[in-house]
Amino acid sequence: MEENYLYQSGGSLPPNAPSYISRQADDELFNALLAGTYCYVLTSRQMGKSSLRVRTVERLFDAGVRCAEVELLGIGSQEITTSQWYGGIIQVLISSLGLRVNRRKWLREHEDLSPVQQLGTFVEQVVLPQTQQPVVLFFDEIDSVLGLNFATDDFFGLLRNWHEQRATRPEYKRLTVVLLGVVTPSNLIQNAHATPFNIGRAIELQPFTYWEAQPLLRGLAAVTADPKAVLREILAWTGGQPFLTQKVCQLFLQESGIWSQMSGIRSQVFPSVQALIQTRIIAHWQVQDEPEHLRTIQNRLLRNARSPQRLLRLYRQILKKGDVPADNSAEQMELRLTGLVTRRQGRLTVFNRIYATVFDQAWVANQLAELSPQSFNLWPLWQAVMVGVGATLLVLLVRSLGLLQPVELLAFDRLLRSHPPEPPDDRFLIITVSEADIQYQDRFGMPRRGSLSDEALLLLWQKLKPHNPRVLGLDFYHDFAFSPPLAAQLDDRFIAVCEIGQTVEVDTPVSIAPPPPRAALCSGGFYRLCY
């Protein structure tokens, strides 16, 4: 086995790593930055973005370009203020570019500016004057800004401003920016009324091809007589996905080394790549997915997506048909950022055989069932609907027959009895007739046939009339004609009680009528006009 040869399936590969695979994107990014072109590398996780950044920085340094690598996730995205975030970027610029400035003193002198203005002023007054060479700023893990508790639209607006300053200020032509992360450009600026972040050139990271992956043969050649055949089979399973390709190569190296030590023979067929992938990656993948890769894809699809159901249905369609036409729809872009699918020759297809085996039709069906259980078992829902309709119809039938009326009246009576005593309503005046009142009118010789004489009623009405009462009610029977003076004073505001005719044992109707024509409150419990 070749000494010091290592495959690396996690983190950034160092610039001198023998297993680093140069792709078309390497030269595209390097040449674009040398020309001063703003670039962004936005793709799914573990596609080699950070390794590409490290290798490009090394090449730019050799070409005389100053670089600053700002890993935004390292600055922080939780429990961090706006000033701390922008201050962290300024600190990285100072240390990366070797700037001669006291950060704390400089920030105190510019504390009247907002944090984003401080960053812009720092680049203008410190970075550009102290660097005569071209400067490239790499902002990695750019998607981490989506988790900040403050808006970052101003940050991307500042990047756009640096680009626009090139038209009038030559020094800004030396400043170039690169964005790397797992996000689409349209999602970088959240304000729908702001100009979208659409400057720069997109650098697309493609999977490894067989010819690009030739450096991987060096490690395989130490353990197998036909490393090219092994590499082709590995790529047939991984589809050239950088992380998985490095991981399978490393597993093959380990397994072959163990077997060779046991047998002392170099073999062309052992270990089998297919068996290795089945046992070490696919089988019980939730447990042995280390470093984490498959769980990352699953979590991004099910937990971080805006609509997991829609993405799962789109992915199920791709599984069923083999591929679908690729477009730039938000749904397809979000599914591509999970890493589960890729675009090949204008078609969207599953990235590789490993993904298609792990995340198969059965897995999709299970996930959809867990996300939308009601859509797969509608019978309990129909049962609930039928029970509800039946109960409603039964209540309406019983109520229409009046069977609930005694219970309702009893409940209403108990409800009223349970109320606490209420204070008298000052809008009503109740005048009672006591025994003393009756004796008083008798002493003055007021003739009467009932409890109160018409003369007393007329005197009472004359006292009440100046107060302009709305209604005057008489709550005792007056079963004889009112005296002419009293009848002349009464108007429509006067309401007397009467009694509806009843039949006694001798079949003779008995009733007491109000003075005609007047409104009366009859003892049947309702108002009527009596004539």
Tab-separated table of N, CA and C in Angstrom, residues 319-471:
chain	number	residue	atom	x	y	z
A	319	LEU	N	-38.136	8.892	-9.548
A	319	LEU	CA	-37.840	7.476	-9.352
A	319	LEU	C	-38.634	6.606	-10.321
A	320	LYS	N	-39.896	6.954	-10.502
A	320	LYS	CA	-40.779	6.137	-11.333
A	320	LYS	C	-40.421	6.237	-12.809
A	321	LYS	N	-40.146	7.450	-13.286
A	321	LYS	CA	-39.885	7.661	-14.707
A	321	LYS	C	-38.407	7.565	-15.073
A	322	GLY	N	-37.537	7.652	-14.101
A	322	GLY	CA	-36.106	7.652	-14.383
A	322	GLY	C	-35.535	9.050	-14.447
A	323	ASP	N	-36.275	9.998	-15.034
A	323	ASP	CA	-35.858	11.398	-15.069
A	323	ASP	C	-37.049	12.241	-15.504
A	324	VAL	N	-36.934	13.546	-15.299
A	324	VAL	CA	-37.946	14.502	-15.742
A	324	VAL	C	-37.207	15.695	-16.342
A	325	PRO	N	-37.861	16.481	-17.196
A	325	PRO	CA	-37.193	17.661	-17.750
A	325	PRO	C	-36.781	18.621	-16.638
A	326	ALA	N	-35.555	19.103	-16.715
A	326	ALA	CA	-35.036	20.029	-15.704
A	326	ALA	C	-35.458	21.449	-16.053
A	327	ASP	N	-35.800	22.217	-15.044
A	327	ASP	CA	-36.107	23.631	-15.212
A	327	ASP	C	-35.568	24.374	-13.993
A	328	ASN	N	-35.817	25.646	-13.949
A	328	ASN	CA	-35.328	26.459	-12.839
A	328	ASN	C	-36.427	26.780	-11.832
A	329	SER	N	-37.431	25.921	-11.744
A	329	SER	CA	-38.502	26.147	-10.776
A	329	SER	C	-37.954	26.054	-9.352
A	330	ALA	N	-38.614	26.757	-8.446
A	330	ALA	CA	-38.166	26.761	-7.053
A	330	ALA	C	-38.209	25.360	-6.454
A	331	GLU	N	-39.191	24.565	-6.859
A	331	GLU	CA	-39.320	23.212	-6.328
A	331	GLU	C	-38.152	22.334	-6.760
A	332	GLN	N	-37.787	22.383	-8.041
A	332	GLN	CA	-36.661	21.587	-8.514
A	332	GLN	C	-35.344	22.067	-7.915
A	333	MET	N	-35.172	23.381	-7.801
A	333	MET	CA	-33.934	23.890	-7.226
A	333	MET	C	-33.792	23.449	-5.773
A	334	GLU	N	-34.883	23.453	-5.039
A	334	GLU	CA	-34.825	23.027	-3.637
A	334	GLU	C	-34.506	21.544	-3.531
A	335	LEU	N	-35.073	20.740	-4.425
A	335	LEU	CA	-34.773	19.304	-4.409
A	335	LEU	C	-33.315	19.054	-4.797
A	336	ARG	N	-32.784	19.809	-5.733
A	336	ARG	CA	-31.383	19.654	-6.117
A	336	ARG	C	-30.454	20.014	-4.966
A	337	LEU	N	-30.826	20.995	-4.152
A	337	LEU	CA	-29.977	21.398	-3.027
A	337	LEU	C	-29.922	20.340	-1.931
A	338	THR	N	-30.858	19.411	-1.921
A	338	THR	CA	-30.750	18.304	-0.960
A	338	THR	C	-29.614	17.369	-1.330
A	339	GLY	N	-29.199	17.371	-2.605
A	339	GLY	CA	-28.162	16.458	-3.080
A	339	GLY	C	-28.712	15.156	-3.597
A	340	LEU	N	-30.011	14.948	-3.472
A	340	LEU	CA	-30.602	13.666	-3.848
A	340	LEU	C	-30.688	13.492	-5.362
A	341	VAL	N	-30.832	14.580	-6.085
A	341	VAL	CA	-30.942	14.508	-7.536
A	341	VAL	C	-29.920	15.454	-8.156
A	342	THR	N	-29.674	15.281	-9.447
A	342	THR	CA	-28.757	16.151	-10.173
A	342	THR	C	-29.272	16.340	-11.583
A	343	ARG	N	-28.748	17.340	-12.247
A	343	ARG	CA	-29.151	17.613	-13.619
A	343	ARG	C	-28.102	17.069	-14.575
A	344	ARG	N	-28.541	16.251	-15.516
A	344	ARG	CA	-27.660	15.690	-16.534
A	344	ARG	C	-28.328	15.845	-17.900
A	345	GLN	N	-27.675	16.578	-18.787
A	345	GLN	CA	-28.146	16.775	-20.154
A	345	GLN	C	-29.592	17.270	-20.198
A	346	GLY	N	-29.852	18.265	-19.356
A	346	GLY	CA	-31.175	18.875	-19.354
A	346	GLY	C	-32.259	18.062	-18.688
A	347	ARG	N	-31.897	16.982	-18.003
A	347	ARG	CA	-32.877	16.126	-17.306
A	347	ARG	C	-32.517	16.043	-15.832
A	348	LEU	N	-33.536	15.953	-15.009
A	348	LEU	CA	-33.341	15.813	-13.567
A	348	LEU	C	-33.465	14.337	-13.224
A	349	THR	N	-32.419	13.772	-12.619
A	349	THR	CA	-32.384	12.347	-12.339
A	349	THR	C	-31.806	12.114	-10.948
A	350	VAL	N	-32.026	10.915	-10.402
A	350	VAL	CA	-31.447	10.557	-9.107
A	350	VAL	C	-29.930	10.555	-9.246
A	351	PHE	N	-29.232	11.082	-8.248
A	351	PHE	CA	-27.794	11.306	-8.364
A	351	PHE	C	-27.036	10.006	-8.590
A	352	ASN	N	-27.365	8.957	-7.832
A	352	ASN	CA	-26.590	7.721	-7.979
A	352	ASN	C	-27.394	6.522	-7.501
A	353	ARG	N	-26.821	5.342	-7.673
A	353	ARG	CA	-27.496	4.086	-7.309
A	353	ARG	C	-27.637	3.944	-5.799
A	354	ILE	N	-26.698	4.473	-5.056
A	354	ILE	CA	-26.793	4.366	-3.594
A	354	ILE	C	-28.018	5.124	-3.100
A	355	TYR	N	-28.210	6.349	-3.569
A	355	TYR	CA	-29.384	7.119	-3.165
A	355	TYR	C	-30.669	6.419	-3.595
A	356	ALA	N	-30.682	5.897	-4.830
A	356	ALA	CA	-31.889	5.247	-5.335
A	356	ALA	C	-32.217	3.993	-4.534
A	357	THR	N	-31.193	3.337	-3.976
A	357	THR	CA	-31.418	2.137	-3.171
A	357	THR	C	-31.878	2.479	-1.761
A	358	VAL	N	-31.255	3.488	-1.159
A	358	VAL	CA	-31.622	3.880	0.208
A	358	VAL	C	-32.961	4.605	0.218
A	359	PHE	N	-33.087	5.596	-0.634
A	359	PHE	CA	-34.314	6.405	-0.680
A	359	PHE	C	-35.172	5.913	-1.848
A	360	ASP	N	-35.722	4.712	-1.691
A	360	ASP	CA	-36.480	4.087	-2.769
A	360	ASP	C	-37.968	4.418	-2.646
A	361	GLN	N	-38.778	3.748	-3.479
A	361	GLN	CA	-40.215	4.015	-3.479
A	361	GLN	C	-40.854	3.702	-2.129
A	362	ALA	N	-40.412	2.625	-1.487
A	362	ALA	CA	-40.969	2.269	-0.178
A	362	ALA	C	-40.647	3.341	0.861
A	363	TRP	N	-39.422	3.870	0.816
A	363	TRP	CA	-39.048	4.944	1.752
A	363	TRP	C	-39.899	6.178	1.517
A	364	VAL	N	-40.120	6.542	0.258
A	364	VAL	CA	-40.955	7.711	-0.048
A	364	VAL	C	-42.368	7.504	0.465
A	365	ALA	N	-42.918	6.318	0.236
A	365	ALA	CA	-44.284	6.040	0.698
A	365	ALA	C	-44.384	6.142	2.215
A	366	ASN	N	-43.396	5.631	2.928
A	366	ASN	CA	-43.418	5.712	4.394
A	366	ASN	C	-43.356	7.160	4.872
A	367	GLN	N	-42.506	7.956	4.228
A	367	GLN	CA	-42.386	9.356	4.648
A	367	GLN	C	-43.665	10.134	4.371
A	368	LEU	N	-44.276	9.890	3.210
A	368	LEU	CA	-45.546	10.556	2.906
A	368	LEU	C	-46.636	10.129	3.870
A	369	ALA	N	-46.614	8.847	4.261
A	369	ALA	CA	-47.614	8.362	5.214
A	369	ALA	C	-47.451	9.040	6.575
A	370	GLU	N	-46.204	9.254	7.001
A	370	GLU	CA	-45.974	9.901	8.287
A	370	GLU	C	-46.311	11.394	8.243
A	371	LEU	N	-46.053	12.018	7.092
A	371	LEU	CA	-46.347	13.451	6.977
A	371	LEU	C	-47.831	13.717	6.784
A	372	SER	N	-48.546	12.802	6.093
A	372	SER	CA	-49.969	13.006	5.809
A	372	SER	C	-50.733	11.710	6.075
A	373	PRO	N	-50.838	11.300	7.352
A	373	PRO	CA	-51.517	10.024	7.632
A	373	PRO	C	-52.980	10.037	7.243
A	374	GLN	N	-53.659	11.195	7.281
A	374	GLN	CA	-55.081	11.226	6.979
A	374	GLN	C	-55.367	10.902	5.521
A	375	SER	N	-54.388	11.127	4.637
A	375	SER	CA	-54.631	10.878	3.220
A	375	SER	C	-54.576	9.392	2.880
A	376	PHE	N	-54.098	8.556	3.821
A	376	PHE	CA	-53.969	7.146	3.525
A	376	PHE	C	-55.012	6.312	4.269
A	377	ASN	N	-55.815	6.902	5.113
A	377	ASN	CA	-56.839	6.158	5.844
A	377	ASN	C	-58.021	7.081	6.068
A	378	LEU	N	-58.892	7.157	5.053
A	378	LEU	CA	-60.003	8.096	5.102
A	378	LEU	C	-61.240	7.522	5.793
A	379	TRP	N	-61.262	6.197	6.044
A	379	TRP	CA	-62.475	5.609	6.608
A	379	TRP	C	-62.826	6.175	7.981
A	380	PRO	N	-61.894	6.349	8.934
A	380	PRO	CA	-62.262	6.988	10.205
A	380	PRO	C	-62.825	8.388	10.025
A	381	LEU	N	-62.353	9.118	9.031
A	381	LEU	CA	-62.877	10.458	8.793
A	381	LEU	C	-64.335	10.391	8.364
A	382	TRP	N	-64.662	9.448	7.446
A	382	TRP	CA	-66.046	9.302	7.019
A	382	TRP	C	-66.933	8.848	8.166
A	383	GLN	N	-66.417	7.989	9.012
A	383	GLN	CA	-67.193	7.572	10.178
A	383	GLN	C	-67.533	8.761	11.063
A	384	ALA	N	-66.559	9.616	11.306
A	384	ALA	CA	-66.805	10.788	12.143
A	384	ALA	C	-67.841	11.705	11.513
A	385	VAL	N	-67.771	11.878	10.185
A	385	VAL	CA	-68.742	12.734	9.500
A	385	VAL	C	-70.149	12.167	9.625
A	386	MET	N	-70.294	10.860	9.403
A	386	MET	CA	-71.621	10.240	9.468
A	386	MET	C	-72.200	10.307	10.873
A	387	VAL	N	-71.376	10.084	11.882
A	387	VAL	CA	-71.859	10.177	13.262
A	387	VAL	C	-72.314	11.596	13.578
A	388	GLY	N	-71.548	12.583	13.112
A	388	GLY	CA	-71.921	13.969	13.354
A	388	GLY	C	-73.230	14.343	12.683
A	389	VAL	N	-73.411	13.916	11.412
A	389	VAL	CA	-74.661	14.221	10.705
A	389	VAL	C	-75.844	13.541	11.380
A	390	GLY	N	-75.666	12.275	11.782
A	390	GLY	CA	-76.752	11.566	12.442
A	390	GLY	C	-77.166	12.216	13.751
A	391	ALA	N	-76.176	12.637	14.553
A	391	ALA	CA	-76.498	13.287	15.829
A	391	ALA	C	-77.223	14.611	15.606
A	392	THR	N	-76.812	15.370	14.577
A	392	THR	CA	-77.460	16.649	14.288
A	392	THR	C	-78.917	16.445	13.892
A	393	LEU	N	-79.184	15.462	13.006
A	393	LEU	CA	-80.556	15.191	12.582
A	393	LEU	C	-81.425	14.740	13.756
A	394	LEU	N	-80.880	13.929	14.662
A	394	LEU	CA	-81.641	13.465	15.823
A	394	LEU	C	-82.020	14.630	16.730
A	395	VAL	N	-81.086	15.549	16.978
A	395	VAL	CA	-81.373	16.706	17.824
A	395	VAL	C	-82.449	17.587	17.190
A	396	LEU	N	-82.364	17.797	15.861
A	396	LEU	CA	-83.368	18.623	15.177
A	396	LEU	C	-84.754	17.979	15.251
A	397	LEU	N	-84.836	16.656	15.125
A	397	LEU	CA	-86.126	15.960	15.204
A	397	LEU	C	-86.737	16.083	16.595
A	398	VAL	N	-85.936	15.829	17.615
A	398	VAL	CA	-86.442	15.911	18.989
A	398	VAL	C	-86.871	17.338	19.314
A	399	ARG	N	-86.123	18.319	18.833
A	399	ARG	CA	-86.464	19.716	19.117
A	399	ARG	C	-87.748	20.136	18.387
A	400	SER	N	-87.911	19.666	17.140
A	400	SER	CA	-89.126	20.018	16.402
A	400	SER	C	-90.378	19.440	17.046
A	401	LEU	N	-90.284	18.287	17.718
A	401	LEU	CA	-91.419	17.688	18.418
A	401	LEU	C	-91.669	18.308	19.783
A	402	GLY	N	-90.807	19.199	20.220
A	402	GLY	CA	-90.996	19.864	21.509
A	402	GLY	C	-90.653	19.009	22.699
A	403	LEU	N	-89.957	17.904	22.484
A	403	LEU	CA	-89.647	17.009	23.591
A	403	LEU	C	-88.616	17.590	24.549
A	404	LEU	N	-87.839	18.555	24.054
A	404	LEU	CA	-86.802	19.136	24.899
A	404	LEU	C	-87.267	20.397	25.633
A	405	GLN	N	-88.499	20.843	25.337
A	405	GLN	CA	-88.924	22.122	25.914
A	405	GLN	C	-88.978	22.109	27.438
A	406	PRO	N	-89.577	21.085	28.101
A	406	PRO	CA	-89.580	21.100	29.573
A	406	PRO	C	-88.171	21.159	30.172
A	407	VAL	N	-87.279	20.391	29.571
A	407	VAL	CA	-85.906	20.390	30.080
A	407	VAL	C	-85.251	21.747	29.871
A	408	GLU	N	-85.510	22.354	28.705
A	408	GLU	CA	-84.920	23.657	28.417
A	408	GLU	C	-85.455	24.720	29.360
A	409	LEU	N	-86.772	24.701	29.607
A	409	LEU	CA	-87.360	25.693	30.517
A	409	LEU	C	-86.847	25.511	31.937
A	410	LEU	N	-86.724	24.256	32.357
A	410	LEU	CA	-86.199	23.998	33.697
A	410	LEU	C	-84.760	24.485	33.820
A	411	ALA	N	-83.954	24.208	32.789
A	411	ALA	CA	-82.569	24.663	32.817
A	411	ALA	C	-82.486	26.184	32.789
A	412	PHE	N	-83.380	26.821	31.993
A	412	PHE	CA	-83.377	28.282	31.933
A	412	PHE	C	-83.807	28.886	33.271
A	413	ASP	N	-84.790	28.248	33.911
A	413	ASP	CA	-85.240	28.745	35.215
A	413	ASP	C	-84.134	28.634	36.258
A	414	ARG	N	-83.435	27.522	36.258
A	414	ARG	CA	-82.331	27.355	37.216
A	414	ARG	C	-81.184	28.319	36.926
A	415	LEU	N	-80.989	28.594	35.649
A	415	LEU	CA	-79.946	29.552	35.294
A	415	LEU	C	-80.282	30.934	35.830
A	416	LEU	N	-81.541	31.350	35.671
A	416	LEU	CA	-81.938	32.670	36.177
A	416	LEU	C	-81.885	32.724	37.699
A	417	ARG	N	-82.256	31.611	38.352
A	417	ARG	CA	-82.219	31.588	39.817
A	417	ARG	C	-80.789	31.642	40.348
A	418	SER	N	-79.863	31.114	39.548
A	418	SER	CA	-78.468	31.093	40.006
A	418	SER	C	-77.777	32.440	39.839
A	419	HIS	N	-78.398	33.362	39.090
A	419	HIS	CA	-77.779	34.669	38.909
A	419	HIS	C	-77.763	35.437	40.223
A	420	PRO	N	-76.752	36.183	40.484
A	420	PRO	CA	-76.731	37.017	41.695
A	420	PRO	C	-77.764	38.148	41.581
A	421	PRO	N	-78.237	38.668	42.696
A	421	PRO	CA	-79.224	39.760	42.644
A	421	PRO	C	-78.678	40.958	41.865
A	422	GLU	N	-79.546	41.500	41.024
A	422	GLU	CA	-79.141	42.635	40.220
A	422	GLU	C	-79.725	43.923	40.801
A	423	PRO	N	-79.023	45.026	40.707
A	423	PRO	CA	-79.552	46.296	41.226
A	423	PRO	C	-80.745	46.759	40.389
A	424	PRO	N	-81.643	47.532	40.972
A	424	PRO	CA	-82.807	48.027	40.227
A	424	PRO	C	-82.369	48.863	39.033
A	425	ASP	N	-83.177	48.780	37.986
A	425	ASP	CA	-82.919	49.556	36.781
A	425	ASP	C	-83.530	50.937	36.953
A	426	ASP	N	-82.672	51.985	36.901
A	426	ASP	CA	-83.177	53.335	37.155
A	426	ASP	C	-84.039	53.862	36.005
A	427	ARG	N	-84.198	53.081	34.945
A	427	ARG	CA	-85.078	53.517	33.868
A	427	ARG	C	-86.545	53.198	34.169
A	428	PHE	N	-86.794	52.419	35.214
A	428	PHE	CA	-88.169	52.019	35.565
A	428	PHE	C	-88.553	52.636	36.911
A	429	LEU	N	-89.820	53.063	37.027
A	429	LEU	CA	-90.391	53.567	38.278
A	429	LEU	C	-91.596	52.702	38.610
A	430	ILE	N	-91.536	52.059	39.747
A	430	ILE	CA	-92.625	51.176	40.181
A	430	ILE	C	-93.371	51.860	41.324
A	431	ILE	N	-94.679	52.078	41.118
A	431	ILE	CA	-95.529	52.708	42.135
A	431	ILE	C	-96.475	51.641	42.668
A	432	THR	N	-96.410	51.395	43.943
A	432	THR	CA	-97.251	50.369	44.572
A	432	THR	C	-98.456	51.016	45.246
A	433	VAL	N	-99.497	50.248	45.365
A	433	VAL	CA	-100.731	50.683	46.045
A	433	VAL	C	-100.856	49.868	47.327
A	434	SER	N	-100.695	50.535	48.435
A	434	SER	CA	-100.761	49.848	49.733
A	434	SER	C	-102.129	50.078	50.386
A	435	GLU	N	-102.303	49.433	51.478
A	435	GLU	CA	-103.555	49.598	52.243
A	435	GLU	C	-103.729	51.028	52.707
A	436	ALA	N	-102.600	51.686	53.038
A	436	ALA	CA	-102.687	53.087	53.481
A	436	ALA	C	-103.196	53.986	52.366
A	437	ASP	N	-102.817	53.670	51.121
A	437	ASP	CA	-103.292	54.463	49.978
A	437	ASP	C	-104.792	54.303	49.789
A	438	ILE	N	-105.270	53.078	49.965
A	438	ILE	CA	-106.714	52.836	49.800
A	438	ILE	C	-107.506	53.587	50.876
A	439	GLN	N	-107.019	53.520	52.119
A	439	GLN	CA	-107.719	54.241	53.198
A	439	GLN	C	-107.652	55.745	52.983
A	440	TYR	N	-106.553	56.238	52.426
A	440	TYR	CA	-106.399	57.666	52.182
A	440	TYR	C	-107.460	58.160	51.206
A	441	GLN	N	-107.645	57.428	50.092
A	441	GLN	CA	-108.631	57.890	49.110
A	441	GLN	C	-110.039	57.721	49.645
A	442	ASP	N	-110.247	56.735	50.550
A	442	ASP	CA	-111.583	56.574	51.134
A	442	ASP	C	-111.923	57.751	52.040
A	443	ARG	N	-110.924	58.307	52.748
A	443	ARG	CA	-111.197	59.428	53.641
A	443	ARG	C	-111.640	60.663	52.869
A	444	PHE	N	-111.154	60.785	51.638
A	444	PHE	CA	-111.523	61.935	50.822
A	444	PHE	C	-112.766	61.675	49.971
A	445	GLY	N	-113.354	60.529	50.173
A	445	GLY	CA	-114.633	60.242	49.502
A	445	GLY	C	-114.498	59.987	48.026
A	446	MET	N	-113.341	59.423	47.613
A	446	MET	CA	-113.186	59.099	46.187
A	446	MET	C	-113.889	57.770	45.910
A	447	PRO	N	-114.905	57.816	45.073
A	447	PRO	CA	-115.629	56.569	44.802
A	447	PRO	C	-114.747	55.588	44.023
A	448	ARG	N	-114.825	54.353	44.420
A	448	ARG	CA	-114.013	53.337	43.731
A	448	ARG	C	-114.759	52.027	43.652
A	449	ARG	N	-114.430	51.280	42.572
A	449	ARG	CA	-115.001	49.935	42.411
A	449	ARG	C	-113.916	48.873	42.539
A	450	GLY	N	-112.677	49.320	42.488
A	450	GLY	CA	-111.566	48.389	42.658
A	450	GLY	C	-110.651	48.900	43.759
A	451	SER	N	-109.395	48.541	43.656
A	451	SER	CA	-108.459	48.949	44.692
A	451	SER	C	-108.112	50.421	44.598
A	452	LEU	N	-108.224	50.993	43.401
A	452	LEU	CA	-107.853	52.383	43.229
A	452	LEU	C	-108.904	53.060	42.364
A	453	SER	N	-109.346	54.229	42.802
A	453	SER	CA	-110.425	54.922	42.095
A	453	SER	C	-109.871	55.629	40.865
A	454	ASP	N	-110.734	55.983	39.920
A	454	ASP	CA	-110.331	56.690	38.728
A	454	ASP	C	-109.796	58.070	39.053
A	455	GLU	N	-110.340	58.714	40.102
A	455	GLU	CA	-109.842	60.014	40.495
A	455	GLU	C	-108.379	59.928	40.955
A	456	ALA	N	-108.078	58.866	41.736
A	456	ALA	CA	-106.687	58.681	42.187
A	456	ALA	C	-105.762	58.396	41.003
A	457	LEU	N	-106.248	57.581	40.009
A	457	LEU	CA	-105.440	57.301	38.819
A	457	LEU	C	-105.192	58.570	38.017
A	458	LEU	N	-106.226	59.427	37.922
A	458	LEU	CA	-106.063	60.673	37.174
A	458	LEU	C	-105.057	61.577	37.867
A	459	LEU	N	-105.121	61.649	39.190
A	459	LEU	CA	-104.170	62.459	39.938
A	459	LEU	C	-102.732	61.934	39.766
A	460	LEU	N	-102.600	60.598	39.772
A	460	LEU	CA	-101.275	59.987	39.579
A	460	LEU	C	-100.740	60.297	38.170
A	461	TRP	N	-101.578	60.165	37.175
A	461	TRP	CA	-101.169	60.424	35.798
A	461	TRP	C	-100.747	61.875	35.605
A	462	GLN	N	-101.458	62.792	36.226
A	462	GLN	CA	-101.109	64.208	36.090
A	462	GLN	C	-99.754	64.522	36.732
A	463	LYS	N	-99.383	63.776	37.750
A	463	LYS	CA	-98.066	63.983	38.369
A	463	LYS	C	-96.943	63.366	37.522
A	464	LEU	N	-97.264	62.266	36.818
A	464	LEU	CA	-96.233	61.581	36.035
A	464	LEU	C	-96.046	62.185	34.646
A	465	LYS	N	-97.096	62.768	34.109
A	465	LYS	CA	-97.076	63.230	32.723
A	465	LYS	C	-95.997	64.269	32.443
A	466	PRO	N	-95.692	65.228	33.346
A	466	PRO	CA	-94.612	66.201	33.049
A	466	PRO	C	-93.245	65.545	32.838
A	467	HIS	N	-93.046	64.353	33.395
A	467	HIS	CA	-91.757	63.649	33.214
A	467	HIS	C	-91.680	62.890	31.888
A	468	ASN	N	-92.749	62.968	31.114
A	468	ASN	CA	-92.814	62.373	29.771
A	468	ASN	C	-92.423	60.899	29.788
A	469	PRO	N	-93.137	60.041	30.512
A	469	PRO	CA	-92.818	58.615	30.518
A	469	PRO	C	-93.161	57.990	29.159
A	470	ARG	N	-92.383	56.983	28.806
A	470	ARG	CA	-92.636	56.283	27.537
A	470	ARG	C	-93.847	55.357	27.631
A	471	VAL	N	-93.995	54.685	28.771
A	471	VAL	CA	-95.075	53.717	28.945
A	471	VAL	C	-95.609	53.844	30.363
